[in-house]
Coordinates of C-alpha atoms and ligand atoms in Angstrom, one line a residue:
M1 CA 10.7 -42.0 -17.0
R2 CA 11.1 -40.1 -13.8
F3 CA 7.6 -39.1 -12.8
T4 CA 7.5 -39.0 -9.1
Y5 CA 9.0 -35.6 -8.2
F6 CA 7.4 -35.0 -4.8
W7 CA 8.7 -32.5 -2.4
G8 CA 12.5 -32.3 -2.0
M9 CA 13.2 -35.1 -4.4
A10 CA 12.8 -32.8 -7.4
K11 CA 15.9 -30.7 -6.6
K12 CA 18.2 -33.7 -7.1
I13 CA 17.0 -34.1 -10.6
F14 CA 16.9 -30.5 -12.1
K15 CA 19.6 -28.0 -12.5
G16 CA 17.3 -25.1 -13.1
K17 CA 14.1 -23.7 -11.7
G18 CA 12.6 -23.5 -15.2
S19 CA 12.7 -27.3 -15.5
L20 CA 11.4 -27.7 -12.0
A21 CA 8.5 -25.4 -12.8
I22 CA 7.6 -27.6 -15.7
H23 CA 8.2 -31.1 -14.3
G24 CA 8.1 -30.6 -10.5
G25 CA 5.2 -32.2 -8.7
R26 CA 4.1 -34.5 -11.5
I27 CA 2.4 -37.7 -10.4
P28 CA 2.1 -40.9 -12.4
D29 CA -1.2 -41.1 -14.1
P30 CA -2.9 -44.5 -14.4
N31 CA -4.1 -43.5 -18.0
Y32 CA -0.8 -42.0 -19.0
S33 CA -2.3 -38.6 -19.4
H34 CA 0.5 -36.2 -20.4
I35 CA -1.1 -33.2 -18.8
T36 CA -2.4 -33.3 -15.2
P37 CA -6.1 -34.2 -15.4
I38 CA -8.7 -32.1 -13.6
Y39 CA -10.1 -34.4 -10.9
A40 CA -13.6 -32.8 -10.9
T41 CA -14.9 -34.9 -8.1
S42 CA -16.0 -34.2 -4.6
T43 CA -15.2 -37.6 -3.1
F44 CA -13.2 -40.8 -3.7
F45 CA -14.7 -44.3 -3.4
Y46 CA -13.3 -47.3 -1.6
D47 CA -13.3 -50.9 -2.8
S48 CA -14.0 -52.1 0.7
A49 CA -14.5 -51.0 4.3
E50 CA -10.9 -52.1 5.0
Q51 CA -9.6 -49.8 2.3
G52 CA -11.6 -47.0 3.7
M53 CA -10.2 -47.7 7.1
E54 CA -6.6 -47.6 5.8
R55 CA -7.2 -44.3 4.1
F56 CA -8.6 -42.7 7.3
A57 CA -5.7 -44.2 9.2
G58 CA -3.2 -42.6 6.7
A59 CA -1.6 -45.9 5.6
D60 CA -3.2 -45.5 2.2
K61 CA -2.5 -42.0 0.9
T62 CA -5.4 -42.0 -1.6
Q63 CA -7.5 -38.9 -1.3
I64 CA -10.8 -39.1 0.7
Y65 CA -12.8 -35.9 0.1
S66 CA -11.9 -32.9 -2.1
R67 CA -12.1 -30.3 0.6
W68 CA -9.4 -32.3 2.4
G69 CA -7.2 -32.8 -0.7
N70 CA -7.5 -33.4 -4.4
P71 CA -5.0 -35.0 -6.9
T72 CA -5.0 -32.0 -9.2
N73 CA -4.5 -29.6 -6.3
A74 CA -1.7 -31.8 -5.0
V75 CA 0.3 -31.4 -8.2
A76 CA 0.1 -27.6 -7.9
E77 CA 1.0 -27.8 -4.2
A78 CA 4.0 -30.0 -4.9
K79 CA 5.2 -27.8 -7.7
I80 CA 5.1 -24.6 -5.7
A81 CA 6.7 -26.3 -2.7
A82 CA 9.5 -27.6 -4.8
L83 CA 10.1 -24.1 -6.3
E84 CA 10.1 -22.4 -2.9
A85 CA 12.4 -25.0 -1.3
D86 CA 14.8 -25.3 -4.3
G87 CA 18.4 -25.2 -3.4
I88 CA 17.8 -24.5 0.4
L89 CA 19.2 -26.7 3.1
N90 CA 17.5 -27.2 6.5
S91 CA 19.2 -27.0 9.9
Q92 CA 20.5 -30.6 9.5
G93 CA 22.1 -29.7 6.2
E94 CA 19.6 -31.7 4.2
P95 CA 17.4 -30.4 1.3
L96 CA 14.5 -28.4 2.8
V97 CA 11.1 -30.0 2.4
L98 CA 8.0 -27.9 2.5
K99 CA 4.3 -28.7 2.6
A100 CA 1.9 -26.5 0.7
L101 CA -1.9 -26.1 1.0
L102 CA -3.7 -24.8 -2.1
H103 CA -6.5 -22.4 -1.4
A104 CA -9.3 -20.7 -3.3
S105 CA -7.6 -17.3 -3.0
G106 CA -4.7 -15.5 -1.4
Q107 CA -7.0 -14.3 1.2
A108 CA -8.1 -17.8 2.1
A109 CA -4.4 -18.9 2.4
M110 CA -3.8 -16.0 4.8
T111 CA -6.8 -16.8 6.8
T112 CA -5.6 -20.4 7.4
L113 CA -2.1 -19.0 8.2
F114 CA -3.2 -16.5 10.8
M115 CA -6.1 -18.5 12.3
S116 CA -4.0 -21.6 12.8
N117 CA -1.1 -19.7 14.4
L118 CA -2.8 -17.1 16.5
Q119 CA -5.5 -16.9 19.2
A120 CA -7.3 -14.2 21.0
G121 CA -4.9 -12.0 22.9
D122 CA -2.0 -12.4 20.4
T123 CA -0.6 -9.5 18.4
V124 CA 0.8 -9.4 14.9
L125 CA 3.6 -6.9 14.1
T126 CA 3.5 -5.7 10.5
H127 CA 4.3 -2.6 8.4
Y128 CA 2.7 0.2 6.4
S129 CA 2.1 -0.2 2.7
L130 CA 0.5 -3.7 3.0
Y131 CA -1.8 -5.3 0.4
G132 CA -5.2 -3.9 1.2
G133 CA -6.9 -7.3 1.8
T134 CA -4.1 -8.2 4.3
Q135 CA -4.5 -5.0 6.2
E136 CA -8.3 -5.3 6.3
L137 CA -8.1 -9.0 7.3
L138 CA -5.8 -8.1 10.2
T139 CA -7.6 -4.9 11.4
K140 CA -11.2 -6.0 10.8
V141 CA -11.6 -9.8 10.9
L142 CA -8.8 -10.7 13.3
Q143 CA -9.3 -7.6 15.4
A144 CA -13.0 -8.6 15.9
N145 CA -11.7 -12.0 17.1
G146 CA -9.3 -10.6 19.7
I147 CA -6.1 -10.7 17.6
H148 CA -4.5 -7.3 17.4
T149 CA -2.1 -5.7 14.9
I150 CA 0.6 -3.2 15.5
I151 CA 2.2 -1.3 12.6
A152 CA 5.8 0.0 12.5
D153 CA 8.3 0.8 9.9
L154 CA 10.0 -2.6 9.9
R155 CA 12.8 -1.4 7.6
D156 CA 14.2 0.1 10.8
R157 CA 15.5 -2.5 13.2
A158 CA 15.4 -0.1 16.2
Q159 CA 11.7 0.8 15.5
A160 CA 10.8 -2.9 15.1
E161 CA 12.6 -3.8 18.3
A162 CA 11.0 -1.0 20.3
A163 CA 7.5 -2.2 19.2
I164 CA 8.3 -5.8 20.2
K165 CA 9.7 -4.7 23.6
S166 CA 6.6 -2.6 24.4
N167 CA 4.2 -5.3 23.3
P168 CA 4.8 -8.7 25.0
S169 CA 1.7 -10.2 23.2
I170 CA 3.4 -10.0 19.8
R171 CA 3.6 -13.6 18.5
L172 CA 4.3 -13.1 14.8
I173 CA 6.0 -10.7 12.4
H174 CA 4.3 -10.5 9.0
I175 CA 6.0 -8.9 6.0
E176 CA 5.2 -8.3 2.4
T177 CA 8.4 -7.7 0.4
P178 CA 8.4 -6.0 -2.0
A179 CA 5.2 -4.3 -0.7
N180 CA 2.3 -2.8 -2.5
P181 CA 2.3 -0.1 -4.0
T182 CA 5.5 1.7 -3.0
L183 CA 7.7 -1.3 -3.5
Q184 CA 9.2 -1.0 0.0
C185 CA 11.4 -3.9 0.8
F186 CA 12.1 -5.5 4.2
D187 CA 15.3 -7.1 5.1
L188 CA 14.5 -10.8 5.5
A189 CA 17.7 -11.7 7.4
M190 CA 17.2 -8.8 9.8
I191 CA 13.5 -9.7 10.5
R192 CA 14.7 -13.3 11.1
S193 CA 17.2 -12.2 13.7
L194 CA 14.5 -10.3 15.6
C195 CA 12.2 -13.4 15.4
D196 CA 15.1 -15.5 16.8
E197 CA 15.9 -13.1 19.6
Y198 CA 12.2 -12.7 20.7
K199 CA 11.0 -16.2 19.7
L200 CA 8.4 -14.9 17.2
L201 CA 7.1 -16.5 14.0
M202 CA 8.1 -15.0 10.7
T203 CA 5.6 -15.0 7.8
V204 CA 6.2 -13.6 4.3
D205 CA 3.9 -12.7 1.5
N206 CA 6.0 -13.6 -1.6
T207 CA 3.4 -12.7 -4.2
F208 CA 5.3 -9.8 -5.9
A209 CA 8.6 -11.7 -6.1
T210 CA 7.6 -15.3 -6.9
P211 CA 10.0 -18.1 -5.8
L212 CA 12.0 -17.3 -8.9
L213 CA 13.2 -14.0 -7.6
Q214 CA 13.1 -14.5 -3.9
Q215 CA 13.0 -17.5 -1.5
P216 CA 12.1 -16.3 2.0
F217 CA 12.7 -19.8 3.4
A218 CA 16.4 -19.3 2.6
Y219 CA 16.3 -16.6 5.2
G220 CA 14.5 -18.7 7.8
A221 CA 10.9 -17.7 7.2
D222 CA 8.5 -20.0 9.0
F223 CA 5.6 -19.6 6.6
V224 CA 5.3 -18.1 3.1
F225 CA 2.1 -17.5 1.1
H226 CA 1.3 -16.3 -2.4
S227 CA -1.8 -15.1 -4.1
T228 CA -1.4 -17.5 -7.0
T229 CA -3.9 -15.3 -8.8
K230 CA -0.9 -13.2 -9.8
F231 CA 2.4 -14.2 -11.4
L232 CA 2.1 -17.9 -10.6
N233 CA -1.1 -18.3 -12.7
G234 CA 0.2 -15.5 -14.9
H235 CA -2.8 -15.3 -17.2
G236 CA -5.4 -13.8 -15.0
S237 CA -7.6 -16.9 -15.6
A238 CA -8.2 -18.1 -12.0
M239 CA -8.1 -17.1 -8.3
G240 CA -5.9 -19.0 -5.9
G241 CA -3.6 -18.8 -2.9
V242 CA -1.0 -21.1 -1.4
L243 CA 0.3 -21.5 2.2
L244 CA 3.7 -23.1 2.6
G245 CA 5.3 -24.2 5.8
K246 CA 8.5 -26.0 6.9
D247 CA 7.2 -27.4 10.1
L248 CA 5.7 -30.5 8.4
E249 CA 4.1 -31.8 11.6
F250 CA 2.2 -28.4 12.0
M251 CA 1.3 -28.3 8.4
R252 CA -0.1 -31.8 8.4
T253 CA -2.0 -31.4 11.7
K254 CA -3.1 -28.0 12.8
A255 CA -2.7 -26.0 9.6
W256 CA -4.4 -28.8 7.6
K257 CA -7.2 -29.1 10.2
W258 CA -7.9 -25.3 10.0
Y259 CA -7.7 -25.4 6.2
V260 CA -10.2 -28.2 6.1
L261 CA -12.6 -26.6 8.6
L262 CA -12.4 -23.0 7.3
G263 CA -13.2 -24.5 3.9
G264 CA -11.0 -22.4 1.7
N265 CA -9.7 -25.2 -0.6
A266 CA -9.0 -24.5 -4.3
S267 CA -11.1 -25.8 -7.1
P268 CA -9.3 -28.5 -9.2
F269 CA -10.1 -26.6 -12.3
D270 CA -8.3 -23.5 -11.0
A271 CA -5.5 -25.7 -9.9
Y272 CA -5.2 -27.1 -13.4
L273 CA -5.0 -23.5 -14.8
L274 CA -2.4 -22.7 -12.2
I275 CA -0.3 -25.8 -13.2
Q276 CA -0.4 -24.6 -16.9
G277 CA 0.6 -21.1 -15.8
I278 CA 3.6 -22.2 -13.6
S279 CA 5.0 -24.2 -16.5
T280 CA 6.0 -21.0 -18.2
L281 CA 6.9 -19.0 -15.0
E282 CA 10.6 -18.7 -15.7
L283 CA 10.2 -17.6 -19.3
R284 CA 7.5 -15.1 -18.3
M285 CA 9.5 -13.7 -15.4
E286 CA 12.6 -13.1 -17.6
R287 CA 10.5 -11.0 -20.0
H288 CA 8.4 -9.3 -17.2
C289 CA 11.6 -8.3 -15.5
A290 CA 13.5 -7.1 -18.5
N291 CA 10.5 -5.1 -19.6
A292 CA 10.0 -3.6 -16.2
M293 CA 13.6 -2.4 -16.0
K294 CA 13.3 -0.7 -19.3
V295 CA 10.0 0.9 -18.4
A296 CA 11.4 2.2 -15.1
Q297 CA 14.4 3.7 -16.8
Y298 CA 12.2 5.3 -19.5
L299 CA 9.8 6.8 -16.9
D300 CA 12.7 8.0 -14.7
Q301 CA 13.9 10.4 -17.4
H302 CA 10.5 11.5 -18.5
P303 CA 9.8 15.2 -17.8
A304 CA 6.1 14.5 -17.0
V305 CA 7.0 12.1 -14.3
A306 CA 7.9 13.3 -10.8
F307 CA 9.4 10.1 -9.4
V308 CA 9.5 6.3 -10.0
N309 CA 9.2 3.7 -7.3
Y310 CA 11.2 0.7 -8.6
T311 CA 13.7 -1.2 -6.5
G312 CA 15.9 -1.6 -9.6
L313 CA 16.7 2.1 -9.6
P314 CA 19.4 3.3 -7.2
S315 CA 17.1 6.2 -6.2
H316 CA 14.7 3.8 -4.4
P317 CA 15.4 3.8 -0.7
D318 CA 15.3 0.0 -0.6
F319 CA 17.5 -0.6 -3.6
A320 CA 20.3 -2.2 -1.5
T321 CA 17.8 -4.5 0.4
A322 CA 16.2 -5.7 -2.9
K323 CA 19.6 -6.3 -4.4
K324 CA 20.7 -8.3 -1.4
Q325 CA 17.8 -10.7 -1.3
M326 CA 16.2 -10.8 -4.8
K327 CA 17.6 -12.1 -8.0
H328 CA 15.9 -9.2 -9.9
P329 CA 13.8 -6.3 -8.7
G330 CA 10.8 -7.8 -10.5
A331 CA 7.9 -6.5 -12.6
M332 CA 6.0 -4.2 -10.3
L333 CA 6.6 -0.4 -10.2
S334 CA 4.7 2.8 -9.4
F335 CA 5.3 6.4 -10.5
E336 CA 3.9 9.8 -9.9
V337 CA 2.7 11.8 -12.8
K338 CA 3.1 15.6 -12.3
G339 CA -0.2 17.4 -11.9
G340 CA -1.9 15.4 -9.1
L341 CA -5.3 13.7 -9.3
A342 CA -6.4 15.3 -12.7
A343 CA -3.1 14.3 -14.3
G344 CA -3.4 10.7 -13.0
I345 CA -6.9 10.4 -14.4
R346 CA -5.9 11.9 -17.7
F347 CA -3.0 9.5 -18.0
I348 CA -5.2 6.4 -17.3
N349 CA -7.8 7.5 -19.8
R350 CA -5.3 8.0 -22.6
L351 CA -3.9 4.5 -22.4
E352 CA -4.6 2.5 -25.6
M353 CA -2.9 -0.9 -25.0
C354 CA -2.1 -1.2 -21.3
V355 CA -5.2 -2.5 -19.5
K356 CA -6.9 -0.4 -16.9
A357 CA -7.4 -3.0 -14.1
I358 CA -6.3 -3.8 -10.6
S359 CA -4.6 -7.2 -9.9
L360 CA -1.1 -7.9 -11.3
G361 CA 1.2 -10.5 -12.6
T362 CA -0.6 -11.2 -15.8
V363 CA 0.9 -11.5 -19.3
D364 CA -0.6 -8.1 -20.2
T365 CA 0.4 -4.8 -18.7
L366 CA -2.1 -3.7 -16.0
V367 CA -2.2 -0.1 -14.9
S368 CA -4.2 1.3 -12.0
H369 CA -4.6 4.7 -10.3
P370 CA -5.0 3.9 -6.6
A371 CA -6.2 7.5 -5.6
S372 CA -9.2 7.3 -7.9
M373 CA -9.8 3.6 -7.7
S374 CA -8.7 1.0 -5.1
H375 CA -8.0 3.7 -2.4
A376 CA -10.6 6.3 -3.4
G377 CA -12.5 5.7 -0.2
I378 CA -9.5 6.4 2.1
P379 CA -9.0 10.0 3.2
K380 CA -6.1 11.7 1.4
E381 CA -4.0 12.2 4.5
E382 CA -4.2 8.5 5.5
R383 CA -3.6 7.4 1.9
E384 CA -0.4 9.4 1.8
K385 CA 1.0 7.7 4.9
S386 CA 1.1 4.5 2.8
G387 CA 2.8 6.5 -0.1
I388 CA -0.4 6.7 -2.2
T389 CA -0.2 10.2 -3.5
D390 CA -2.8 11.7 -5.9
G391 CA -0.8 11.2 -9.1
L392 CA 0.5 7.7 -8.3
I393 CA 0.1 5.1 -11.0
R394 CA 0.8 1.5 -10.3
M395 CA 2.0 -0.7 -13.1
S396 CA 2.3 -4.5 -13.4
V397 CA 4.6 -4.7 -16.5
G398 CA 3.5 -7.4 -18.9
I399 CA 5.4 -9.5 -21.4
E400 CA 4.2 -7.6 -24.6
N401 CA 7.0 -6.2 -26.8
I402 CA 8.7 -3.4 -25.0
E403 CA 8.4 -1.1 -27.9
D404 CA 4.6 -1.3 -27.6
I405 CA 4.5 -0.7 -23.9
I406 CA 6.8 2.4 -24.2
A407 CA 4.8 3.7 -27.2
D408 CA 1.6 3.5 -25.2
L409 CA 3.2 5.3 -22.2
E410 CA 4.7 7.9 -24.5
Q411 CA 1.4 8.9 -26.1
A412 CA -0.5 8.8 -22.8
L413 CA 2.1 11.1 -21.1
A414 CA 2.4 13.5 -24.0
Ligands
PLP1 C1 -3.7 -10.2 -4.6 C2 -2.8 -10.2 -3.4 C3 -3.3 -10.8 -2.2 C4 -4.7 -11.4 -2.1 O1 -4.8 -12.5 -2.9 P1 -6.2 -12.9 -3.6 O2 -5.8 -14.0 -4.5 O3 -6.8 -11.7 -4.3 O4 -7.1 -13.3 -2.5 C5 -2.4 -10.8 -1.1 N1 -1.2 -10.3 -1.2 C6 -0.8 -9.6 -2.3 C7 0.6 -9.0 -2.3 C8 -1.6 -9.6 -3.4 O5 -1.1 -9.0 -4.5

């Protein structure tokens, strides 16, 4: 049996990402447990002082303390690293090897990422239409610690370059593609070329796409993170976040040190749920994606709908960018119901099957109305700058039977 599929080794064995999602990252279990056990333990004992010394020196790789690393978490980390690196070669022409750190949430993964790479006086360049938590982390927490943020439309190379030229303290470009909730896409290759030219770090939030639809490391990203709370877990049963990096030395030293000291490690129980979820990722994504395309086409021709934001429709301004760098436009979309705020609220209230909730990437279809919910506190004018109009509905299309999703939309829009 081949049971040691750590890191890059896995890609030599599997032909498809579906197999990798199931078998990647497995470790041999001393009790032959088929399913990865939950190591619900805070610490790991030594047989002798000498063994303890070897572990601290790194000669013996056995875990030491669960905030520093845990065997259940390590399986989830290896699985996601294998998926993100799958099929990519490094600059020496060898299979890319990534290191992952599993966190308690996407926010915790981002915190380790930004705090370990930036210091007071540095600036982050990013775009409009970011995940709310990312935007607030940057503009509130990091800002209060002397790390600044500049926002520009990074779909436009000239605008991005002008921002870089006028701000020599920019150290890092952060992008989320596709981005929440307008599904704007950013050209990974173009951003990389700017990062090369101006010696900047490139970080990507790959939550919406998952490694099955898009692999930012193939375009030279330095770091990628996911909220594993979303598609990777897939069932809405646990929070989590993962930070991935290709500079293994940095990941094992500084990123790991900041991870350990900030204390954002995942719980092994949540890691266990994540491992179960990832096993069906390919199957789920196929259905999520097929359903989303049908929902987008259905809404696009509906007389009660003003417009649909879905990168699989040629009308989306970033259709070409998505097509270039994604295997499929994915399962997230948003659309504007005609009639403003009241129409948006009416639509939400009439839904019978689709679940009224924020979050995304779960097996069930989740629908939210940003203007009355997640973004209600933001003045209308400011909201609209990020594309959040009064009748905008955000949908995470689930894996129910498509007939049921369409029927629910049909009766709610009637
Ligand atoms: C949910 C989400 C996050 C934050 O992740 P949490 O797990 O909620 O902390 C970051 N980015 C994107 C795109 C998200 O959807």
